[in-house]
Coordinates of C-alpha atoms and ligand atoms in Angstrom, one line a residue:
Chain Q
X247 CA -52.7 37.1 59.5
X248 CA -52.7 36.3 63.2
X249 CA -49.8 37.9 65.5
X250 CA -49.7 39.3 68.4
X251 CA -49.1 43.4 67.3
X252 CA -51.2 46.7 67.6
X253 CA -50.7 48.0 64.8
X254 CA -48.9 47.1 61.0
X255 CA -46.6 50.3 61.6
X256 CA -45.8 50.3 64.8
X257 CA -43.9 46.8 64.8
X258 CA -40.4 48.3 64.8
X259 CA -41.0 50.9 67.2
X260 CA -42.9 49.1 69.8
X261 CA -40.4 45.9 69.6
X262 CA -37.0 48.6 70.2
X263 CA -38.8 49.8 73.2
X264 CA -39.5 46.6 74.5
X265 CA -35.8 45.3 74.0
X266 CA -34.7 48.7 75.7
X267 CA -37.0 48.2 78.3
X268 CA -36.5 44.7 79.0
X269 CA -32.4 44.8 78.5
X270 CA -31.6 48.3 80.1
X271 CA -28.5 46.7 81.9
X272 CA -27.2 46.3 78.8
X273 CA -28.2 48.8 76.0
X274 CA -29.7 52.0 75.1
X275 CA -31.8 53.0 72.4
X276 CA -30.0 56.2 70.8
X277 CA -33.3 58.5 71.5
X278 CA -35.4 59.1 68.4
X279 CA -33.5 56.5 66.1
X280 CA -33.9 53.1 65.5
X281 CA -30.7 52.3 66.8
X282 CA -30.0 50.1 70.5
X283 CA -26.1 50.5 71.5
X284 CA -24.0 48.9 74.1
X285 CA -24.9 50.6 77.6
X286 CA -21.2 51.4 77.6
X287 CA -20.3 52.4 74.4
X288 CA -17.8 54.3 72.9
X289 CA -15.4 51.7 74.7
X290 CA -12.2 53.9 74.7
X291 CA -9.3 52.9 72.3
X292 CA -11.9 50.0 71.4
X293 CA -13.0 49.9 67.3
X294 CA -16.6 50.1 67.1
X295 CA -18.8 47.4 65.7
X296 CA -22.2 48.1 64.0
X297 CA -24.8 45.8 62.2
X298 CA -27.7 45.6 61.4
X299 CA -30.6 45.4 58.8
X300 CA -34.4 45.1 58.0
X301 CA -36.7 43.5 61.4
X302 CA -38.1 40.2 61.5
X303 CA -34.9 38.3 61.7
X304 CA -34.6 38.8 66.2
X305 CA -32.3 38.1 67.9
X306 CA -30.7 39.5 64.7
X307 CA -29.8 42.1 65.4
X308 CA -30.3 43.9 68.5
X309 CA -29.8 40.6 70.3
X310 CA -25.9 40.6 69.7
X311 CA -25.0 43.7 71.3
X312 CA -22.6 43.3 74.1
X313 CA -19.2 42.4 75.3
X314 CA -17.1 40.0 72.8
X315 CA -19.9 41.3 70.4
X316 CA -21.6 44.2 68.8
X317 CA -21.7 47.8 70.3
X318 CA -24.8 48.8 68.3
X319 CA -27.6 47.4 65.7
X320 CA -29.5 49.6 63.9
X321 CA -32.8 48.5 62.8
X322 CA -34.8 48.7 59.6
X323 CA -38.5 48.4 59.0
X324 CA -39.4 44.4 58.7
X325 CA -37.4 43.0 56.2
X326 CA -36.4 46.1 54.7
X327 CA -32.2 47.7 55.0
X328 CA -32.2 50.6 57.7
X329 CA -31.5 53.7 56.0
X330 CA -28.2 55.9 56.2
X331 CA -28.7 58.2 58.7
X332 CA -29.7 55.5 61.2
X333 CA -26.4 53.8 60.3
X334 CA -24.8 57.0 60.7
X335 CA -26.1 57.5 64.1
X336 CA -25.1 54.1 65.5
X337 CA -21.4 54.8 63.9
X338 CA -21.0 58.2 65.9
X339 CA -22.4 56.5 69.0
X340 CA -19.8 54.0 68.8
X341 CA -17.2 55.3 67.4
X342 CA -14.0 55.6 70.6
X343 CA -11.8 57.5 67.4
X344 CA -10.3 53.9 66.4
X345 CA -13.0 53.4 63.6
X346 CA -15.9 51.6 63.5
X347 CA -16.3 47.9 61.3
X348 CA -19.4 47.8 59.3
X349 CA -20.8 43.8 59.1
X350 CA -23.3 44.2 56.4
X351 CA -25.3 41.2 55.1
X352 CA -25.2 41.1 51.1
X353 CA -29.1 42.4 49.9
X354 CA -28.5 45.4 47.6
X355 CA -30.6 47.6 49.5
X356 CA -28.6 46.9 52.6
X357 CA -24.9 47.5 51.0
X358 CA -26.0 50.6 49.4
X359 CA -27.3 52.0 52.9
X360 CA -24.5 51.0 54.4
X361 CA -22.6 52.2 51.9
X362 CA -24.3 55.9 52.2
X363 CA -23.9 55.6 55.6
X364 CA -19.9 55.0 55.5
X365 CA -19.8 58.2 52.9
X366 CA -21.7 60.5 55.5
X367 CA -19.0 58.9 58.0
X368 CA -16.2 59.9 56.0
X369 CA -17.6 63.5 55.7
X370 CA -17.5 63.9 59.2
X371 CA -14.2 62.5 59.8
X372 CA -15.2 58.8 61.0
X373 CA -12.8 56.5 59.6
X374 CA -15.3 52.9 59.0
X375 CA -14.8 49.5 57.2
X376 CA -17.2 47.4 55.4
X377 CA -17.5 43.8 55.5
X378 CA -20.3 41.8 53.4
X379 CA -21.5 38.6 54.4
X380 CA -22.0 36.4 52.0
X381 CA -22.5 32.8 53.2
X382 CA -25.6 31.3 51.4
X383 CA -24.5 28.9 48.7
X384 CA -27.9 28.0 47.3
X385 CA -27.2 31.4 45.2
X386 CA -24.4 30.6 42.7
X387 CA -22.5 33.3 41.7
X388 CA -20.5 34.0 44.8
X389 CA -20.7 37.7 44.4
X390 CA -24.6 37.4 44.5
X391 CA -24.8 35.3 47.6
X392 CA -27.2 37.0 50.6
X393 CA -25.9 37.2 54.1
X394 CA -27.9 34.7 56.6
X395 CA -27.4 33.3 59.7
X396 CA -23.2 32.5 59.2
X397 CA -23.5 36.6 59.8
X398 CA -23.8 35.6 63.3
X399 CA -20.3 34.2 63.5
X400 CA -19.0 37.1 62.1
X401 CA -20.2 39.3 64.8
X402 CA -18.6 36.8 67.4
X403 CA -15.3 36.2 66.1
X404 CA -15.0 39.9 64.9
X405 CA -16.3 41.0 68.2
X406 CA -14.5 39.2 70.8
X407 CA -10.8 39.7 68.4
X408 CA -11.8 43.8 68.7
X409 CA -12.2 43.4 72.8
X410 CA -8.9 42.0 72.8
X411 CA -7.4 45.0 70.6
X412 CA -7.3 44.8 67.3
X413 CA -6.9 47.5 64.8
X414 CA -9.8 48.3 61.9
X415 CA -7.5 46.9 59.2
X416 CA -6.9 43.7 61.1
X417 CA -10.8 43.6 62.1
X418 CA -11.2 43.7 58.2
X419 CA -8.6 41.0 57.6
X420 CA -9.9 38.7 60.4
X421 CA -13.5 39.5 59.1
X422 CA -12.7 38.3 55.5
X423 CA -10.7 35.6 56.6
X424 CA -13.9 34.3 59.1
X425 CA -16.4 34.9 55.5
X426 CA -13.7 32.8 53.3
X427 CA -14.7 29.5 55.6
X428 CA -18.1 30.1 56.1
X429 CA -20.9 28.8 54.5
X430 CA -25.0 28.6 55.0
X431 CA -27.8 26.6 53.2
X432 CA -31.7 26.6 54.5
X433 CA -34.8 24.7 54.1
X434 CA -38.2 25.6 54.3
X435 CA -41.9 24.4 55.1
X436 CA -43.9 27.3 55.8
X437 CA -43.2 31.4 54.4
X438 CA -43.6 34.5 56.6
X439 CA -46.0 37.1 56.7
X440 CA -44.7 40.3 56.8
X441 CA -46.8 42.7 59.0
X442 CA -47.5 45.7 56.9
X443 CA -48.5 43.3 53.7
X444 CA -50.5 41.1 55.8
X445 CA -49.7 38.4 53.2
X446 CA -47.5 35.2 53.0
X447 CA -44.4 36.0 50.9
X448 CA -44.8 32.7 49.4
X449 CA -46.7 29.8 48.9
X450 CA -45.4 26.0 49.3
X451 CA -48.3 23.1 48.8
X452 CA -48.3 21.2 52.3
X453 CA -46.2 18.2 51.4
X454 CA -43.4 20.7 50.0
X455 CA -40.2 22.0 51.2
X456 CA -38.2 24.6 49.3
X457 CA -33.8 23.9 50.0
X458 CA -32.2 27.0 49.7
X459 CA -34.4 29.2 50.4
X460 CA -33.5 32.9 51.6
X461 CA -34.1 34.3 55.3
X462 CA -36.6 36.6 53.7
X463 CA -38.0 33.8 51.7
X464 CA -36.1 34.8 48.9
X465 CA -36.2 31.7 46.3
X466 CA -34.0 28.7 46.5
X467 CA -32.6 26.3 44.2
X468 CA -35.5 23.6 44.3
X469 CA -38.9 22.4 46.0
X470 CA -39.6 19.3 46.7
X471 CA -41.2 16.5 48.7
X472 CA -40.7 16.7 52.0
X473 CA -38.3 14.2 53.8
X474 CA -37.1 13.1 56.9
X475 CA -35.2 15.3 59.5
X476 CA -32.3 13.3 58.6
X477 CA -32.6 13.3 55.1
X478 CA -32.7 17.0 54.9
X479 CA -29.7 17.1 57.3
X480 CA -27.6 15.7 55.3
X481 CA -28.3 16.9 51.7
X482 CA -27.7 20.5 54.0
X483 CA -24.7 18.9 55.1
X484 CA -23.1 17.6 52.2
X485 CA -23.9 21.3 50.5
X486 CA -22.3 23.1 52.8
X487 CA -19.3 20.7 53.6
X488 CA -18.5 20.6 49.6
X489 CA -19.0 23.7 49.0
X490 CA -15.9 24.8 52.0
X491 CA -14.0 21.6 51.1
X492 CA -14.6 20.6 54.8
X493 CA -12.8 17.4 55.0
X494 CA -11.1 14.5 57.6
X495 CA -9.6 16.2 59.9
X496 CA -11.1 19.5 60.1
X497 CA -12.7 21.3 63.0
X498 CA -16.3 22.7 62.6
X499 CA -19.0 25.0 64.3
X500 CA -22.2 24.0 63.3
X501 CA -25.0 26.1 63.4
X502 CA -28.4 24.8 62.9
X503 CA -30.3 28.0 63.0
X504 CA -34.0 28.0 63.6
X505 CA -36.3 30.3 60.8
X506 CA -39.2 31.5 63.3
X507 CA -41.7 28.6 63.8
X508 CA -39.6 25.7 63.7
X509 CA -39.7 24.1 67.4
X510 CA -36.1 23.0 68.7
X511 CA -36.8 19.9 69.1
X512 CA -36.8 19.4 65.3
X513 CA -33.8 21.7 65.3
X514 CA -32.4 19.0 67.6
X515 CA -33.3 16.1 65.6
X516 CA -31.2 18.0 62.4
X517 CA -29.0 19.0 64.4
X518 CA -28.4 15.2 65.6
X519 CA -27.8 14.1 61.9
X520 CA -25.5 16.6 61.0
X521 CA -23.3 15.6 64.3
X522 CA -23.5 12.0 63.7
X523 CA -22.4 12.5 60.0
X524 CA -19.2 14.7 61.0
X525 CA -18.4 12.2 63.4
X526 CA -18.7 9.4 60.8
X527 CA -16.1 11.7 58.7
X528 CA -13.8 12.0 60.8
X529 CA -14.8 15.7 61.5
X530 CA -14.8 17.6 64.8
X531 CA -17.1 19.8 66.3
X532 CA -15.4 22.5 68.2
X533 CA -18.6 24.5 68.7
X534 CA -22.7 23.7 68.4
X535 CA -24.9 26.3 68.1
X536 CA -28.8 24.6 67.8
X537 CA -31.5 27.5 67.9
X538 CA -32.7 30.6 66.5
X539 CA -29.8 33.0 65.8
X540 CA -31.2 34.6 62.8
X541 CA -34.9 34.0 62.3
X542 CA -37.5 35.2 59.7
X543 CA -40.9 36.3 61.3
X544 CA -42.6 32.8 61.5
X545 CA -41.2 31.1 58.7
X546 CA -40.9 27.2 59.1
X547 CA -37.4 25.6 58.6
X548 CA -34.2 25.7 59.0
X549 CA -30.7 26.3 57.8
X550 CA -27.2 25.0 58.4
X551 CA -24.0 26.6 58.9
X552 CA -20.5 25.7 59.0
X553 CA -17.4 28.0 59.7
X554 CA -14.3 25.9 59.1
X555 CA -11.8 26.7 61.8
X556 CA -8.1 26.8 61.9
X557 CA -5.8 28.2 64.4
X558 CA -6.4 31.8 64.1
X559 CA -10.3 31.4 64.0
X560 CA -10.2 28.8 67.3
X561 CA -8.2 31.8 69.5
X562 CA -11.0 34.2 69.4
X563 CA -13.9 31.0 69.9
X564 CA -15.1 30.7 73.2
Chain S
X406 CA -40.4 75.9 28.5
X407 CA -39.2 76.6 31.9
X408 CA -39.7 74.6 34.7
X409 CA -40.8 76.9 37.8
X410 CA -39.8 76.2 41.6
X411 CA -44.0 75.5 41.7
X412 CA -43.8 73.2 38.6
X413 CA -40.9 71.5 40.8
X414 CA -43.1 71.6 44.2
X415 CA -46.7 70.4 42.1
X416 CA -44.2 67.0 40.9
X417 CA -43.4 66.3 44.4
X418 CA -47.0 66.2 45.8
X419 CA -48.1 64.6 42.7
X420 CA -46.5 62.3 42.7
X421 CA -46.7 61.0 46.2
X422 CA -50.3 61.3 45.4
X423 CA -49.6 58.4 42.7
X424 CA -47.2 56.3 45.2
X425 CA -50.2 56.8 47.8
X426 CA -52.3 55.4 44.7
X427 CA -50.6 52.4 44.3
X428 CA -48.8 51.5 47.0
X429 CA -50.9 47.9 46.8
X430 CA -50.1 47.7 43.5
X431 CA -46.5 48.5 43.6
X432 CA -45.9 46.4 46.6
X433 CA -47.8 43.3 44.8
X434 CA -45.2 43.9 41.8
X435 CA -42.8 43.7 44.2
X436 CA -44.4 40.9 46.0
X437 CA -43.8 38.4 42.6
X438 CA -40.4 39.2 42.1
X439 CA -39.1 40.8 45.5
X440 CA -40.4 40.7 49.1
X441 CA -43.3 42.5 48.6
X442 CA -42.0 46.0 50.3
X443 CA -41.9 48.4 47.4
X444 CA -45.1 50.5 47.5
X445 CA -44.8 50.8 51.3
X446 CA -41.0 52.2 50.9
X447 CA -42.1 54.4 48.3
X448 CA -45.6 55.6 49.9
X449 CA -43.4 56.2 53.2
X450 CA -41.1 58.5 51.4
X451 CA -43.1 60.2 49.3
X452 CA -45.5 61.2 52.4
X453 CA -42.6 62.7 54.2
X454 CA -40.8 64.1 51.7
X455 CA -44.3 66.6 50.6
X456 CA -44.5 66.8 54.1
X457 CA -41.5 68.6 54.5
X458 CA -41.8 70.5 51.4
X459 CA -45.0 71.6 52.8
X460 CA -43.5 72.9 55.5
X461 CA -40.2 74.2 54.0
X462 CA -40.6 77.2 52.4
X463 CA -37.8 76.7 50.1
X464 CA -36.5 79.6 47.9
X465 CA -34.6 77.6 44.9
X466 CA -35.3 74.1 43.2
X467 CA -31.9 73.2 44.2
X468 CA -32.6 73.6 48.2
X469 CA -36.1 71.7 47.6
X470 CA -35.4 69.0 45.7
X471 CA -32.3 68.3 48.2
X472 CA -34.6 68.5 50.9
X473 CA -36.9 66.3 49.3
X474 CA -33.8 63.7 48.2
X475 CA -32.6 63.8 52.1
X476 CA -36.2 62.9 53.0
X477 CA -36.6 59.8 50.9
X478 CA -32.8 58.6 51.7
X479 CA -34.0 58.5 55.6
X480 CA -37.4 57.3 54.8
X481 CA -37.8 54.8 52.1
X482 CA -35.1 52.4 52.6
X483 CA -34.5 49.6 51.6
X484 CA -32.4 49.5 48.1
X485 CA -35.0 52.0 46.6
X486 CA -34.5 54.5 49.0
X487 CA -30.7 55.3 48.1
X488 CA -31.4 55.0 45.0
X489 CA -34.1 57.8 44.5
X490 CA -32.3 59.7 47.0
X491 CA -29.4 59.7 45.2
X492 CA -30.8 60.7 42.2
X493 CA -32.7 63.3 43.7
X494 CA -29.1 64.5 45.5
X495 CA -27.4 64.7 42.3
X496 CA -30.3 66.5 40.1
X497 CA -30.6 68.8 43.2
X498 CA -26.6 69.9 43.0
X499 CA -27.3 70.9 39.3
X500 CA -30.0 72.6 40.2
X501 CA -28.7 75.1 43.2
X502 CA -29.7 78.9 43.3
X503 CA -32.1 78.3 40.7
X504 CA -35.6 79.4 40.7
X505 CA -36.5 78.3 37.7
X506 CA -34.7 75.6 34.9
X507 CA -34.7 76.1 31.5
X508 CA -35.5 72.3 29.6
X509 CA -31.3 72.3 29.3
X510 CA -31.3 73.0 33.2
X511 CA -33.4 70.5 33.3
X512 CA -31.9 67.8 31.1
X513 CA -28.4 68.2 32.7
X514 CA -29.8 67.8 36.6
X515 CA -31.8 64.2 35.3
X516 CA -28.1 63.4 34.0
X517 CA -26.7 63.8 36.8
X518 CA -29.2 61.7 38.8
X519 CA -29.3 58.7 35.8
X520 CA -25.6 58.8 36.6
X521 CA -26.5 58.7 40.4
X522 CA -28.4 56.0 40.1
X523 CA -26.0 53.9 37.8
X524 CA -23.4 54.7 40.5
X525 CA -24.8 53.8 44.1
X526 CA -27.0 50.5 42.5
X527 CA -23.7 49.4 40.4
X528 CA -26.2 48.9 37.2
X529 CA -26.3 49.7 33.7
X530 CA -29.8 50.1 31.9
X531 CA -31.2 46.7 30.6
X532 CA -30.7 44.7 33.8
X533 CA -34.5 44.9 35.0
X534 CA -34.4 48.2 37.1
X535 CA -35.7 51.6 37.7
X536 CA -32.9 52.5 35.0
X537 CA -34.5 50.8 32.6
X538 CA -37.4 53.9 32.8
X539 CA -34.9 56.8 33.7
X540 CA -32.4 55.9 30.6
X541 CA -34.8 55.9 27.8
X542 CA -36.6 59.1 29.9
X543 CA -33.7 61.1 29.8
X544 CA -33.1 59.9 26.6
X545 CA -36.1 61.8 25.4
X546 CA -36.1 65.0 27.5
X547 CA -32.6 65.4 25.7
X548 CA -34.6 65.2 21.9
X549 CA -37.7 66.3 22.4
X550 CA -39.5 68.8 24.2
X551 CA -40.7 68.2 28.2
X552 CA -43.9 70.0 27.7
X553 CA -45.1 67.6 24.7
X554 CA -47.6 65.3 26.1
X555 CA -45.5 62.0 24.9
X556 CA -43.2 62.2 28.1
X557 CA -45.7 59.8 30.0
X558 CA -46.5 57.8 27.3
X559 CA -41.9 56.9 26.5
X560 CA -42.4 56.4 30.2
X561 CA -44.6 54.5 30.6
X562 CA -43.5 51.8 26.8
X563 CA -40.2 52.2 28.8
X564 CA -42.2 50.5 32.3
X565 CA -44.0 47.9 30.3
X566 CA -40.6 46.6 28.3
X567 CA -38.8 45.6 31.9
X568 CA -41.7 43.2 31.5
X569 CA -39.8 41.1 28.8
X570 CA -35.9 41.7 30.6
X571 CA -34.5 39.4 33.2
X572 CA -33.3 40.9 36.5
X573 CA -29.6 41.3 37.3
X574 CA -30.2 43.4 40.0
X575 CA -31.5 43.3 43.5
X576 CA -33.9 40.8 44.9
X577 CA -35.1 39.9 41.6
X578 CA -31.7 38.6 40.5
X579 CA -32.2 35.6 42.7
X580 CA -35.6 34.8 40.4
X581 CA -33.3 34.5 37.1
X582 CA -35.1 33.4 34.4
X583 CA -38.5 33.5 36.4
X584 CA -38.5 37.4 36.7
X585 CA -38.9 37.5 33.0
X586 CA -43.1 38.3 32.5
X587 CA -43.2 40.4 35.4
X588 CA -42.9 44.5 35.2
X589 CA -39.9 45.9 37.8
X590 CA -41.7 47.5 40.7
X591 CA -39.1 50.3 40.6
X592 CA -39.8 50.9 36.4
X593 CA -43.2 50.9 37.6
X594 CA -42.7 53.5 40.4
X595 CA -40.1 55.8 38.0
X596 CA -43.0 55.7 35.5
X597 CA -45.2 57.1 37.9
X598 CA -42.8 59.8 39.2
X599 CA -42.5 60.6 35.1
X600 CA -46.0 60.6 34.8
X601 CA -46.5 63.1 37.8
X602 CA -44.0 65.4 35.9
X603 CA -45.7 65.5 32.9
X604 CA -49.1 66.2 34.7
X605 CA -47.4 69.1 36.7
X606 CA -45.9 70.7 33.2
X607 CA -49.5 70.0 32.0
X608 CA -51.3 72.1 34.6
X609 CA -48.5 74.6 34.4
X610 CA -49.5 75.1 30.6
X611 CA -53.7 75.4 31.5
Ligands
ATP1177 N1 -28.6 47.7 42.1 C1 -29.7 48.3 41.7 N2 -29.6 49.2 40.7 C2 -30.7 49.9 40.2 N3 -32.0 49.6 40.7 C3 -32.1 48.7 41.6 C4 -31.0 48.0 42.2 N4 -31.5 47.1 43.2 C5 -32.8 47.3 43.2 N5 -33.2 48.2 42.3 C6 -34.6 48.8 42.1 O1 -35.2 48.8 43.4 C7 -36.5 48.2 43.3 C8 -36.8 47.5 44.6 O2 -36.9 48.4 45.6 P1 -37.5 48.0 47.1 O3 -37.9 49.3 47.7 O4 -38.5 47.0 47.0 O5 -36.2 47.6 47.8 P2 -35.7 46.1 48.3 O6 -34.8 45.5 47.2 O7 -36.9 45.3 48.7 O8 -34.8 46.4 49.5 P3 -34.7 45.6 50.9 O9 -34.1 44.3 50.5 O10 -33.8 46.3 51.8 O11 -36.1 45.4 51.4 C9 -36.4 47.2 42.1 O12 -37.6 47.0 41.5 C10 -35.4 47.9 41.2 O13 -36.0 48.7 40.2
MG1178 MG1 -38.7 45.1 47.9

């Protein structure tokens, strides 16, 4: 294992206080907890919204926070679902007495924390809302499917609709209605090493790549050869695009979302594909998003998104 | 057999003396079928949870074991964290004001946490979990006597037989068929929080 840390244990802590040192204009940590908020949070009349999950996946989570987004992340250790009372925290920080939206990305340990969390709310008189991301399709049973980088939308669209007014109940609405069109699939090369194992969390031989794969490196639904950039764009493509029913005349935002290691040129070069293949369709991109949004430690890869828009979705995308 | 408060502190510390133990081990378990996190989540908790019981001087099994539940909920994490908290919680309600349980006492507060845990993880036994080790546990404690030394023996046949089930819950759900031929890293951690409990009876009888 090579990284740049001190020490296994210390990761979280010593990455929160860098973010809170290097972003003070913008957030605070909640002192003691493992929790950054908006520097202006509770936003009076404004419903709160919280996110958040294991480490390893920056800018996810922490990164999000601020206007037309997030007014706090709560972090866990790497890879692993914060636990309640750190959700808890962040939800009392934010929480103006309108309510506070939960985005939660679907790994059991996270919705049960989450879950807790929302529970210890309710005891205390904080009225909250759930909403599970679900957007990879390499898992088929829909109501198995892990939350990756699409989460990132969700936070956006969400965020920016809650700055303009909206109510808990029509957060939730507008929340489901974003997760209905939005699908993710990702690729790997490379795994990640999580700091307190010190080991890979899995092996691929050096002419391999893995399609579907997890943003913990959970398994996908084949390995194979690797191929070109624009081979692998377009089987990600044509996953995602039949899986939504994306057809002629739709409007798109495409997110090719970086796992860690994966320079942006190659990103670009994906990304290229995937563009030149809507455009062949007779699809339109409204929005591109080519970068890392949602990464996992220094995993090699990739993964494509696509949130099919209509006319509710394209008010509240800037 | 009754089950004192220092029966009840003795299965704490040992058994975060066994998660210290095998946190490797648990965490490679956990590495073949999960992301390779478990015996770190459970080392973490268990550490802080004696920690505070050290420091706690808690009068009734109730107010301990709820300290020790709200411990691991805020220091294990991950999706073994509520779920032993939970338990924990829900044995620890059953269990207020006492200062020592009769095996009945006993019995109905591991009810209450099987139930817990079939609650907050949305499982049934057979699905490749920690229940898989709890059920058939509980199981037993409700025929057979706590004190006979067999209780770490049904938990540990219960531990080995995940080895043969395929997962339907958690992170090992996404393995399918592959999970089969592995033990669950939470069996394997319930087996050792068993097998602490029949130690601390055992030392309690010497
Ligand atoms: N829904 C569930 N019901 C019962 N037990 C479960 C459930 N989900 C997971 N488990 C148990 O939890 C164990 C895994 O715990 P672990 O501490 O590794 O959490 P995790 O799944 O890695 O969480 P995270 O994804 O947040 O890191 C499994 O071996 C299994 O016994
Ligand atoms: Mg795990």
């Amino acid at each position: 294992m090579k990284k740049f840390i001190n020490n296994p244990e210390d990761v979280v802590e010593e990455m929160l206080e860098g973010m809170a040192a290097a972003h003070s204009d913008e957030l605070r940590r909640l002192p003691g907890w493992n929790v950054l908020v908006r520097k202006d949070a509770p936003l009076p009349g404004k419903v709160g919204l919280v996110s958040g999950g294991g480490s390893g996946h920056e800018p996810a989570h922490a990164g999000y926070i601020g206007e037309n987004m997030l007014d706090a992340a709560v972090a866990g250790e790497v890879f692993t679902s914060p636990a309640p009372d750190q959700i808890f925290e962040a939800i009392k920080a934010v929480d103006s007495g309108s309510g506070v939206l939960l985005i939660v990305k679907n790994f059991s340990g996270d919705v049960m924390n989450f879950d807790m969390a929302a529970e210890m709310a309710a005891a205390e008189g904080i009225e909250t809302a759930q909403v599970v991301v679900k957007d990879d399709i390499a898992v088929e049973r829909k109501e198995d499917r892990r939350g990756t980088a699409g989460t990132v939308l969700v936070h956006k669209i969400v965020g920016t609709a809650l700055e303009e007014g909206l109510n808990l109940q029509e957060a939730v609405e507008l929340a489901h209605h974003v997760t209905s069109r939005l699908g993710s699939m990702g690729i790997s090369l490379s795994p990640s090493t999580v700091p307190a194992s010190g080991k890979p969390g899995f092996t691929l031989a050096d002419d391999e790549m893995e399609l579907g794969t997890g943003i913990h490196g959970e398994p996908g639904m084949e390995r194979k050869k690797i191929q070109p950039a624009d081979a692998v764009a377009e089987e990600l493509l044509d996953n995602v695009t039949a899986e939504l029913d994306v057809k002629n005349g739709d409007d798109v935002i495409v997110l090719v979302n970086g796992q860690g290691s994966t320079p942006l040129m190659e990103l670009y070069i994906v990304y290229r594909k995937a563009a030149q293949l809507l455009f062949e369709r007779n699809i339109s991109i409204h929005k591109s998003m080519v970068g890392e949004y949602m990464s996992s430690l220094e995993m090699a890869g990739c993964s494509l998104t696509l949130l099919k828009l209509d006319d509710t979705l394209k008010k509240y995308v800037t | 057999m009754e089950l004192t408060l220092n029966v009840m502190k003795r299965w704490l510390v040992t058994a975060d003396e066994k998660m210290q133990n095998h946190k490797e081990y648990l965490s490679e378990l956990d590495q073949a079928i999960g992301d390779g996190d478990h015996g770190h989540n459970m080392a973490r908790g268990f550490q802080a949870a004696v920690e505070n019981v050290k420091e706690n001087t808690e009068e009734d099994i109730g107010s301990l074991i709820k300290a020790a539940a709200m411990t691991l909920i805020s220091k294990v994490g991950g999706a073994s964290g509520p779920l032993y908290g939970t338990a924990f919680l829900k044995a620890s309600d059953e269990w207020k004001g006492k200062d020592s349980l009769s095996q009945d006492e006993f019995t109905k507060g591991l009810e209450a946490a099987v139930e817990g845990i079939k609650t907050r993880g949305k499982a049934e036994s057979g699905g490749k979990t920690m229940l898989d080790v709890w059920t058939p546990v509980l199981e037993y404690i409700q025929h057979h006597d706590i004190a006979a030394s067999d209780l770490s023996a049904k938990a540990k046949e219960s531990m080995q037989q995940t080895e043969n089930m395929k997962a339907e819950k958690g992170r090992a759900s996404y393995y399918g068929e592959e999970s089969i031929s592995h033990t669950d890293p939470g069996a394997y951690s319930s087996y050792l929080l068993f097998e602490a409990l029949a130690e601390a009876l055992d030392k309690e009888e010497a």
